[in-house]
mmCIF file of C-alpha atoms in Angstrom:
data_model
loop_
_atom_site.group_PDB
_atom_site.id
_atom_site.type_symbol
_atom_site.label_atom_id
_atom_site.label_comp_id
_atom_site.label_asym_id
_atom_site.label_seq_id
_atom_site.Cartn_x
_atom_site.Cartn_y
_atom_site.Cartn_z
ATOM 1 C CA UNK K 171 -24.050 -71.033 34.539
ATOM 2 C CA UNK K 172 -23.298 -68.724 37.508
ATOM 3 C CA UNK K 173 -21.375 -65.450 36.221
ATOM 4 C CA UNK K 174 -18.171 -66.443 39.371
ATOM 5 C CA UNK K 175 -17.077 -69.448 40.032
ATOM 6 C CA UNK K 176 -14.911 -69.291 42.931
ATOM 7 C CA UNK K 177 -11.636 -69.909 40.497
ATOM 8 C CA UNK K 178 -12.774 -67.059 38.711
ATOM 9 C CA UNK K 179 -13.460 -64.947 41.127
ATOM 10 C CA UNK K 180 -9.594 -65.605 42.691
ATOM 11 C CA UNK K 181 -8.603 -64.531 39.195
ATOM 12 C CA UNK K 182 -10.279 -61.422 39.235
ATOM 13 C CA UNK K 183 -8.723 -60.583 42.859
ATOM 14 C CA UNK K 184 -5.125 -61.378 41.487
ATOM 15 C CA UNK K 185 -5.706 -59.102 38.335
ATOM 16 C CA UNK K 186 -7.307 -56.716 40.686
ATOM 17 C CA UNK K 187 -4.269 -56.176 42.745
ATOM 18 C CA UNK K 188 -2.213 -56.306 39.615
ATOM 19 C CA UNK K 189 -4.187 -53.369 38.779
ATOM 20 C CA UNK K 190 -4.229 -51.645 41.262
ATOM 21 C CA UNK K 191 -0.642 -51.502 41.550
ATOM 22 C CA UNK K 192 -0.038 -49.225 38.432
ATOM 23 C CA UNK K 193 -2.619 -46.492 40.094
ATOM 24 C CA UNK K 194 -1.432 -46.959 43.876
ATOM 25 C CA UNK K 195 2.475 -46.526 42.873
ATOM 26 C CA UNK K 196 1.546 -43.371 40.898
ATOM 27 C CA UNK K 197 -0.990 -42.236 43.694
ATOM 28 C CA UNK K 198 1.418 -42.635 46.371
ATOM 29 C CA UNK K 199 3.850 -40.427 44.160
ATOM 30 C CA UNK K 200 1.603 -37.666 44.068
ATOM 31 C CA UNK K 201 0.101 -37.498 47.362
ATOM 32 C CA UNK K 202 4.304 -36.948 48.220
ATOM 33 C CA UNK K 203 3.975 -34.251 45.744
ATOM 34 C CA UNK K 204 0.732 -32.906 47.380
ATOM 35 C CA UNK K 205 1.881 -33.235 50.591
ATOM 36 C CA UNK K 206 4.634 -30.667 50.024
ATOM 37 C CA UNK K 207 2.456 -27.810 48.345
ATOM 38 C CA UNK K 208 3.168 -28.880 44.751
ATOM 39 C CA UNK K 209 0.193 -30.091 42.157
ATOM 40 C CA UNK K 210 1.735 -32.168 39.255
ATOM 41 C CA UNK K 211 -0.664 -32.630 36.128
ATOM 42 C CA UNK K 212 2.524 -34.378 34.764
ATOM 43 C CA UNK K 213 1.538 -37.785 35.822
ATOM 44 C CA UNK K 214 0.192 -39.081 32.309
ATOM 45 C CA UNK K 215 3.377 -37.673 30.894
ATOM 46 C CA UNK K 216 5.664 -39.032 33.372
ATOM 47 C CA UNK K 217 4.305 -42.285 33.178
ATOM 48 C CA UNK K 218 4.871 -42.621 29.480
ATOM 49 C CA UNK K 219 8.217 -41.804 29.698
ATOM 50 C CA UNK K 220 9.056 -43.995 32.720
ATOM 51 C CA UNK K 221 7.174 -46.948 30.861
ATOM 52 C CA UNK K 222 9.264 -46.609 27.545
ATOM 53 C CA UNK K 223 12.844 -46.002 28.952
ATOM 54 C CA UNK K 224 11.974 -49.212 31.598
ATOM 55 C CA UNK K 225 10.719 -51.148 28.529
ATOM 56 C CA UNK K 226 13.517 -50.311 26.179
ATOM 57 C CA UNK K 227 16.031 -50.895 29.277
ATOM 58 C CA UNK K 228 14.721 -54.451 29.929
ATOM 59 C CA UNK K 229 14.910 -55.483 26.154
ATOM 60 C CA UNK K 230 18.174 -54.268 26.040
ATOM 61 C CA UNK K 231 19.749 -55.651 29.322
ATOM 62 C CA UNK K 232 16.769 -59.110 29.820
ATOM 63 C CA UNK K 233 16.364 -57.356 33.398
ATOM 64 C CA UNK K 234 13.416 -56.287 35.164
ATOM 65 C CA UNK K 235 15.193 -54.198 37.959
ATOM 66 C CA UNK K 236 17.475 -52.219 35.354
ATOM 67 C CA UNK K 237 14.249 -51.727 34.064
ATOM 68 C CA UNK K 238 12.646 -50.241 37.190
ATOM 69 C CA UNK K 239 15.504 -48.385 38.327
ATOM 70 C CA UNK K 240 15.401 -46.993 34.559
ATOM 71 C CA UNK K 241 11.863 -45.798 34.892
ATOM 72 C CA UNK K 242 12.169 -44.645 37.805
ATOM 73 C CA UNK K 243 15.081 -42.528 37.005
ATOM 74 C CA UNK K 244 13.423 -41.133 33.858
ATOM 75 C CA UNK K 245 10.393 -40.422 36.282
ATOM 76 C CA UNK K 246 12.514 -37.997 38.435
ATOM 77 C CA UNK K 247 14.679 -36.495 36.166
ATOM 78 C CA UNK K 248 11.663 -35.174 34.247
ATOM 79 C CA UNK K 249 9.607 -33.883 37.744
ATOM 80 C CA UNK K 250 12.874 -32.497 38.626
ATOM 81 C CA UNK K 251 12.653 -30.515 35.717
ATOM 82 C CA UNK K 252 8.919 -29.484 36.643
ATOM 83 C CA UNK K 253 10.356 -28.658 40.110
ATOM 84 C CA UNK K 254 12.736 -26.141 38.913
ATOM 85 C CA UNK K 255 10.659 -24.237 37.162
ATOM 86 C CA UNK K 256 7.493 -24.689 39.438
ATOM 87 C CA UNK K 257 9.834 -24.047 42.925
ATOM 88 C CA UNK K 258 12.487 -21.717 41.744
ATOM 89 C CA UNK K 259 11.039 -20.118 38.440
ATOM 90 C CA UNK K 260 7.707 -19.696 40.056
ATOM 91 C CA UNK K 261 5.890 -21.454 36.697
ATOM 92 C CA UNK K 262 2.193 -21.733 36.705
ATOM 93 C CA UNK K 263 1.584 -25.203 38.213
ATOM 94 C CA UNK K 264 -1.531 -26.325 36.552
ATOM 95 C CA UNK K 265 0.168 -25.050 33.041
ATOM 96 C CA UNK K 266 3.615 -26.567 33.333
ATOM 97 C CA UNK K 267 1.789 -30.324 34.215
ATOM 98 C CA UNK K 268 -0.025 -29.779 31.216
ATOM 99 C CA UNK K 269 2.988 -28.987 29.570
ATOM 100 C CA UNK K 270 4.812 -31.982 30.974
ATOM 101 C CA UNK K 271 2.049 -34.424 30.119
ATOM 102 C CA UNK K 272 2.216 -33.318 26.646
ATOM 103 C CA UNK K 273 5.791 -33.171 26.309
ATOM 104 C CA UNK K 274 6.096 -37.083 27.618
ATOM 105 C CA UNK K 275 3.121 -38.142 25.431
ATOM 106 C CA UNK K 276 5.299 -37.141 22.429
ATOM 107 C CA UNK K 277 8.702 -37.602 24.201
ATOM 108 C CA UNK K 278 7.881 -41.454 24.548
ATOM 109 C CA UNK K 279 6.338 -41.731 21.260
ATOM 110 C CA UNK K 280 9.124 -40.824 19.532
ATOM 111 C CA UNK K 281 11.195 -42.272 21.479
ATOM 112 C CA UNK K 282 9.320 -45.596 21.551
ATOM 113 C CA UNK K 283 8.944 -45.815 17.690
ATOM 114 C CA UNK K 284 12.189 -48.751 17.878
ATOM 115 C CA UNK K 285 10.453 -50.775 20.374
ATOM 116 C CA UNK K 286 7.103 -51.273 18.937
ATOM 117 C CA UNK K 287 7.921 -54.923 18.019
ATOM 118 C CA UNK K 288 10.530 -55.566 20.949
ATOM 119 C CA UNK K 289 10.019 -58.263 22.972
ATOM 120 C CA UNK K 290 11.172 -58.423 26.416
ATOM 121 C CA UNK K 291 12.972 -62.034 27.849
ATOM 122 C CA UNK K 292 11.314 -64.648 29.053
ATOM 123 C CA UNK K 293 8.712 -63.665 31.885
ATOM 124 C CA UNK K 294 8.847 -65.224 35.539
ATOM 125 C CA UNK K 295 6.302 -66.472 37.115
ATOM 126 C CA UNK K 296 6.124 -65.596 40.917
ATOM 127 C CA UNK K 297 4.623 -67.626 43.639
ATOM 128 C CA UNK K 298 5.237 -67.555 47.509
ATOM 129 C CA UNK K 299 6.272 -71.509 48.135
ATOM 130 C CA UNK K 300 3.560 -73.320 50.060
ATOM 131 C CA UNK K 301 1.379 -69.979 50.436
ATOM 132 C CA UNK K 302 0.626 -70.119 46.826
ATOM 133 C CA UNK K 303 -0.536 -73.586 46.696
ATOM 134 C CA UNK K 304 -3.400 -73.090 49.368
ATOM 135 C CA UNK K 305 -6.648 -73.125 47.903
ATOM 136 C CA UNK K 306 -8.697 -69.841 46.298
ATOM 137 C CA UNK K 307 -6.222 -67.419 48.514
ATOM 138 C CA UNK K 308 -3.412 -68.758 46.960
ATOM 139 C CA UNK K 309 -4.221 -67.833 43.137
ATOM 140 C CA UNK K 310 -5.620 -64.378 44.638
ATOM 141 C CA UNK K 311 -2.878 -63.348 46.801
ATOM 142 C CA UNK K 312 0.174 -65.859 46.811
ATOM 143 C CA UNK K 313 1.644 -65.439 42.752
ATOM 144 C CA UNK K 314 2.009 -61.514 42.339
ATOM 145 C CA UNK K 315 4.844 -59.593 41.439
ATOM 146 C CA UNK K 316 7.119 -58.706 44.098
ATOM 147 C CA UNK K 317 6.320 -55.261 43.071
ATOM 148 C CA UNK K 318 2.401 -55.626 44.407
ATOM 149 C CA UNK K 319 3.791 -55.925 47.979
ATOM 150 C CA UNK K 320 6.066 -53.684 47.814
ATOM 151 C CA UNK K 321 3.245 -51.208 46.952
ATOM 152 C CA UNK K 322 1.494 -52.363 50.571
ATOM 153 C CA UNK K 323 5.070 -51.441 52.214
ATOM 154 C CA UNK K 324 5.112 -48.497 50.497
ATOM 155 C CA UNK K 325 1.944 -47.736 52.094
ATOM 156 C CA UNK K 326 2.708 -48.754 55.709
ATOM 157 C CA UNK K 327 6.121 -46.753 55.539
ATOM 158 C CA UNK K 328 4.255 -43.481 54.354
ATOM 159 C CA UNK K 329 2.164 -43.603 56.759
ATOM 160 C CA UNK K 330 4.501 -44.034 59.218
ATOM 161 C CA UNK K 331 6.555 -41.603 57.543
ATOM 162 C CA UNK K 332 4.041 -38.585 57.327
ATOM 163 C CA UNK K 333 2.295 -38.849 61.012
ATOM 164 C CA UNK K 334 4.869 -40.623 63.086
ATOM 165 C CA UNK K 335 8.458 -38.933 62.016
ATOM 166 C CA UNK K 336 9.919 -36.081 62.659
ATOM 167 C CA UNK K 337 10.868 -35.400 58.498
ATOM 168 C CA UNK K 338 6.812 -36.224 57.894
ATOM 169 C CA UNK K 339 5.883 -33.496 59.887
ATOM 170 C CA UNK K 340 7.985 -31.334 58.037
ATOM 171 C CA UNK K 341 7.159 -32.133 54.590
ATOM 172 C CA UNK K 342 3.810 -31.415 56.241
ATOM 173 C CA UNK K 343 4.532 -28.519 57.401
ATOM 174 C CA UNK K 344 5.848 -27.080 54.114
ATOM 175 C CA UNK K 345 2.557 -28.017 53.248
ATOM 176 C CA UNK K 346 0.434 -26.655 55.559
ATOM 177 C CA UNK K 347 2.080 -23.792 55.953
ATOM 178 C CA UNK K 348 5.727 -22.511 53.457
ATOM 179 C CA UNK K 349 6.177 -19.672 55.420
ATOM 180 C CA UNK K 350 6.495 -20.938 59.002
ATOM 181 C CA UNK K 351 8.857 -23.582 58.092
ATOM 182 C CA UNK K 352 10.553 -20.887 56.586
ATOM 183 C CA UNK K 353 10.695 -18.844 59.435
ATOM 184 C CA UNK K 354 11.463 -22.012 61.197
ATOM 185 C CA UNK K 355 14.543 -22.699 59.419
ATOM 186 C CA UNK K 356 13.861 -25.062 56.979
ATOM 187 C CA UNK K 357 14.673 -24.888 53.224
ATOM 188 C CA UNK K 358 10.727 -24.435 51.484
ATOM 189 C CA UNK K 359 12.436 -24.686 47.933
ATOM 190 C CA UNK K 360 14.598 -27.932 48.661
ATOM 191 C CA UNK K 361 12.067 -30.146 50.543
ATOM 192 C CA UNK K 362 9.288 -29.360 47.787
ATOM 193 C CA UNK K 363 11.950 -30.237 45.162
ATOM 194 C CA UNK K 364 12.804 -33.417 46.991
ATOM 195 C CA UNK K 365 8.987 -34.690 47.131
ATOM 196 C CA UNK K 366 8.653 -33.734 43.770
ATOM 197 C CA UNK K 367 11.552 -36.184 42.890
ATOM 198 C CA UNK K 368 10.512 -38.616 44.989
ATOM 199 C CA UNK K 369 6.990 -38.528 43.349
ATOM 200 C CA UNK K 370 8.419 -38.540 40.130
ATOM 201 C CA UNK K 371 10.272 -41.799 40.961
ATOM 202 C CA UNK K 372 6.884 -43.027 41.704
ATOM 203 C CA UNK K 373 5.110 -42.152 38.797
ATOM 204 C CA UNK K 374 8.033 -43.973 37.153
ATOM 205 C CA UNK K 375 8.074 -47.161 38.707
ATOM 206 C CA UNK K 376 4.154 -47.339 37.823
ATOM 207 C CA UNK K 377 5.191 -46.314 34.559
ATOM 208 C CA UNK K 378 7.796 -49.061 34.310
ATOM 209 C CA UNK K 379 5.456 -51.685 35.830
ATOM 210 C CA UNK K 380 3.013 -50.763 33.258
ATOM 211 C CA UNK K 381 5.259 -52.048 30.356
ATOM 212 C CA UNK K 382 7.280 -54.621 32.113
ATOM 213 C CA UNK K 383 4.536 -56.438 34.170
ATOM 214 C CA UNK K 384 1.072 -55.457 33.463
ATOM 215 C CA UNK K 385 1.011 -55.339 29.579
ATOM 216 C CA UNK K 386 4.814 -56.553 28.880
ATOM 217 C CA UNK K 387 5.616 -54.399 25.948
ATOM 218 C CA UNK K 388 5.652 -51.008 24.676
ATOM 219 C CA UNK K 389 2.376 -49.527 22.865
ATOM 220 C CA UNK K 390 2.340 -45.274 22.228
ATOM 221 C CA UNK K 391 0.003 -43.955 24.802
ATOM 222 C CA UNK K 392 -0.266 -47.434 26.744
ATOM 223 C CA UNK K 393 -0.945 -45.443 30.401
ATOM 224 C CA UNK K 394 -4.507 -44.565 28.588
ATOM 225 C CA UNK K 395 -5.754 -41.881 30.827
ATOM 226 C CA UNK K 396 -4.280 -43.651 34.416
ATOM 227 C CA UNK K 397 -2.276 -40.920 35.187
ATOM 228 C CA UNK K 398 -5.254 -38.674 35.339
ATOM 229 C CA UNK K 399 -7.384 -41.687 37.316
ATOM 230 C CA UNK K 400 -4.474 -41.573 39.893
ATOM 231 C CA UNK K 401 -4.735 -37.793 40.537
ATOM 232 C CA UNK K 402 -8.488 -37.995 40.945
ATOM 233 C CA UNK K 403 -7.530 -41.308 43.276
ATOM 234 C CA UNK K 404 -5.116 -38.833 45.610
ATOM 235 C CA UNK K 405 -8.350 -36.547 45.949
ATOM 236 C CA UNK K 406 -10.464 -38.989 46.635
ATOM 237 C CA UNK K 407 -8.182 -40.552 49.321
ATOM 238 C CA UNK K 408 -8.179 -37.382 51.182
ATOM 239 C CA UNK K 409 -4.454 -36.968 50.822
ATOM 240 C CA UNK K 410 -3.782 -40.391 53.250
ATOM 241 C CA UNK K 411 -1.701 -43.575 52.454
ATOM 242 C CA UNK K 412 -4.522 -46.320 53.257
ATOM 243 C CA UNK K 413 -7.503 -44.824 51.562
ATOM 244 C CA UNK K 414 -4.963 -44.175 48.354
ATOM 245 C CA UNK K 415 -4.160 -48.193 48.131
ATOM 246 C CA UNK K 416 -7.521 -49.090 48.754
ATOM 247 C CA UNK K 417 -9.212 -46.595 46.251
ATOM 248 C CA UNK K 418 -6.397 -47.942 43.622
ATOM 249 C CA UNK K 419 -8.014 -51.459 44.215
ATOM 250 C CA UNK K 420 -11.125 -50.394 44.168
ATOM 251 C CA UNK K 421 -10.483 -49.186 40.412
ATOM 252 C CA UNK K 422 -8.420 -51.436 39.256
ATOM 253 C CA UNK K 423 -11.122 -54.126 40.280
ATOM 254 C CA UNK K 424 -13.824 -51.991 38.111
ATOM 255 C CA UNK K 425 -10.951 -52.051 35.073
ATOM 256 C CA UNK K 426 -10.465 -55.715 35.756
ATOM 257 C CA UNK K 427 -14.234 -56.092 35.768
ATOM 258 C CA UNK K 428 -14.892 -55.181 32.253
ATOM 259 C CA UNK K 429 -12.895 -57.908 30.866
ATOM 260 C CA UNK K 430 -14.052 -60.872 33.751
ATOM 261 C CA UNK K 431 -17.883 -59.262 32.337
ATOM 262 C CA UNK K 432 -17.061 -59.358 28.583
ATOM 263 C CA UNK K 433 -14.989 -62.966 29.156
ATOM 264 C CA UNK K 434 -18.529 -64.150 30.825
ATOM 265 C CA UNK K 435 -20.165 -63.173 27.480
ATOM 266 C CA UNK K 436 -22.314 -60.861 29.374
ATOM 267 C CA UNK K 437 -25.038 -59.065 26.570
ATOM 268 C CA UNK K 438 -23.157 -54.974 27.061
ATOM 269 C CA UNK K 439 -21.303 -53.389 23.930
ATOM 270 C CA UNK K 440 -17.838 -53.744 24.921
ATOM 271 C CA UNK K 441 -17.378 -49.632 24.804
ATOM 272 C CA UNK K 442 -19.271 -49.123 27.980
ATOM 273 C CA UNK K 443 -17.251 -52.047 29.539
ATOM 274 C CA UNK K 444 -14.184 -50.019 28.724
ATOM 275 C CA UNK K 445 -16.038 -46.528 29.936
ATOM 276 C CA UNK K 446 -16.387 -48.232 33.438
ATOM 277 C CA UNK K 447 -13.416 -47.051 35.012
ATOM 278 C CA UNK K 448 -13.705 -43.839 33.759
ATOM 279 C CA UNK K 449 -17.076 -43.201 34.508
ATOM 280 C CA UNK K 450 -16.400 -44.755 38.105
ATOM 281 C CA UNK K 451 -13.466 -41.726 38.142
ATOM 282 C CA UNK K 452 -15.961 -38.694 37.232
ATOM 283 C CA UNK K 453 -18.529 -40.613 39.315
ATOM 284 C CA UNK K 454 -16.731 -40.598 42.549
ATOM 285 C CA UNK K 455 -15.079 -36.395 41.835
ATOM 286 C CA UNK K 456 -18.796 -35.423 41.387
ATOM 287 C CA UNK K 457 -19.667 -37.101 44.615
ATOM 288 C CA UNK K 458 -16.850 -35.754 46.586
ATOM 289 C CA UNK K 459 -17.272 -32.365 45.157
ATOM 290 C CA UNK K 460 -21.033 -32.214 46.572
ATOM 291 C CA UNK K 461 -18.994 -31.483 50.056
ATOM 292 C CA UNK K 462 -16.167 -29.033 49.383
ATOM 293 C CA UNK K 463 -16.019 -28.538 52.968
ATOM 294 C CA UNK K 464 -14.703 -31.807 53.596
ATOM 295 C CA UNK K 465 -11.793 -31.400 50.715
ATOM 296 C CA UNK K 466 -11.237 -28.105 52.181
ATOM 297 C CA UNK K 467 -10.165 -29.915 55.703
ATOM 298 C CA UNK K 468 -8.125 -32.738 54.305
ATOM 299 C CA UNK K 469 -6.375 -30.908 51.691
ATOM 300 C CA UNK K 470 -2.831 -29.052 52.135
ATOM 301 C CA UNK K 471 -3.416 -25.453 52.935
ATOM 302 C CA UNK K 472 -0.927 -24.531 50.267
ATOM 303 C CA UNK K 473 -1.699 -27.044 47.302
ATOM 304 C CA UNK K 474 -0.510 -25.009 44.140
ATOM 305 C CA UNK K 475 0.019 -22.081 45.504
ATOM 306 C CA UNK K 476 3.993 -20.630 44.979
ATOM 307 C CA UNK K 477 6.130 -19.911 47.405
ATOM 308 C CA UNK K 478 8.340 -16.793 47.473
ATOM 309 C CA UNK K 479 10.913 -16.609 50.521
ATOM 310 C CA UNK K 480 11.783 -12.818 50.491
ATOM 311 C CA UNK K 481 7.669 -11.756 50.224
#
């Protein structure tokens, strides 16, 4: 029997894509953050909180959308937090993401302790009328979540946003470059805080769609490691919009691929299904890190370095 049928193979596209969409969201979130200067190791952390308050917010109200706004919220209050004392306190960057990523981890599990048998309403099944019903494209493309094209306008407005506006540039600036825009006029400490908010919100919609969508319920520790994945993903990508949505699909296929493999009752102990996506992760940093050149070029000048406006 061959190992895809073409049904099957539409399946695996559609789970693919619903994959993908927890690492591009949080991807896109921290190549905002990156963009401006500021490396958040907060992701995991971020994530877990965003996924538990959007869980607990959907049980408790039957709606998705008070459920993403509540992630999403919960994701930006908490990098607002690491923005303050990153931006204004001058906090080690790489130890305060730690920090953050371990505070959420046992933030959300204490918090999530009520919800470990919740169930969330009823669950809606999306299709795009007529689009959905066409043949092998339809299953693969035509009955997502609304959220999984949003993700591909999120995409197309970033990059729009970052090489084609005049506040892009900026934010790039910052960057590139904190003291020019300083000496330039612009407020360093404000624009980095507002990326890092707006990259929080990120993390927590991914969060959110995590426990609402993707696996609909709450389990301590559910983001297993993706908020790590996406940070390697925003390396990968070269800090650009396109190559971060594609590299999210191209891992969330090899995640998705474990369990069309083990489904097929293909002869590999299940563990080193489940390895492949992180072994696909430290394959792809080793490769990239064989030309540090090429990072050097791509990445923001001033990536986790502090700013200080009177120096």
């Amino acid at each position: 029997m061959s190992l895809f049928t073409a049904d099957s193979f539409a399946l695996l596209l559609a789970a693919t894509f619903n994959a993908g969409t927890v690492l591009g969201l949080a991807s896109m979130g921290l190549l905002i953050n990156e963009r401006s200067g500021v490396l958040n190791l907060g992701a995991e952390g971020l994530m877990l909180v965003a996924a538990v308050a959007g869980f607990a917010a959907g049980v408790h109200t039957g709606s998705d959308v008070l459920g993403f706004m509540a992630g999403a919220a919960a994701g930006a209050v908490l990098a607002a937090v690491f923005g303050v004392l990153v931006i204004w306190l001058n906090t080690n960057q790489y130890a305060t993401g730690l920090a953050l990523t371990l505070f959420g981890t046992g933030l959300s599990a204490f918090v999530g302790i009520p919800y470990a048998q919740a169930r969330l309403s009823e669950r809606t099944q999306f299709a795009i009328p007529g689009l959905s019903d066409i043949p092998f494209f339809g299953p693969a493309l035509f009955k997502q979540h609304p959220m999984v094209y949003l993700l591909v306008a999120l995409m197309l407005f970033l990059t729009w946003f970052l090489y084609r506006s005049r506040a892009g540039l900026v934010l790039r600036a910052v960057g590139e470059s904190p003291e020019s825009a300083h000496a330039l006029g612009y407020h360093v400490r404000g624009i980095r805080l507002a990326a890092v908010m707006a990259g929080g919100a990120l993390c927590g919609l991914a969060g959110s769609y995590l426990s609402l969508v993707y696996t609909p319920m709450w389990v301590e520790g559910m983001v297993a490691g993706k908020g790590w994945i996406a940070l390697a993903l925003t390396t990968f990508a070269t800090w650009r919009p396109i190559r971060v949505l594609l590299g999210a699909y191209l891992f969330g296929g090899v995640t998705m691929l474990q369990y069309q493999l083990q489904g097929q009752g293909v002869q590999i102990p299940s563990q080193l299904l489940t390895m492949l996506p992180y072994v696909a992760t430290i394959v792809v940093l080793v490769l990239i890190s064989r030309n540090p050149a090429w990072i050097r070029v791509n990445m923001p000048a001033s990536l986790g370095k502090p700013f200080h406006p009177g120096a």
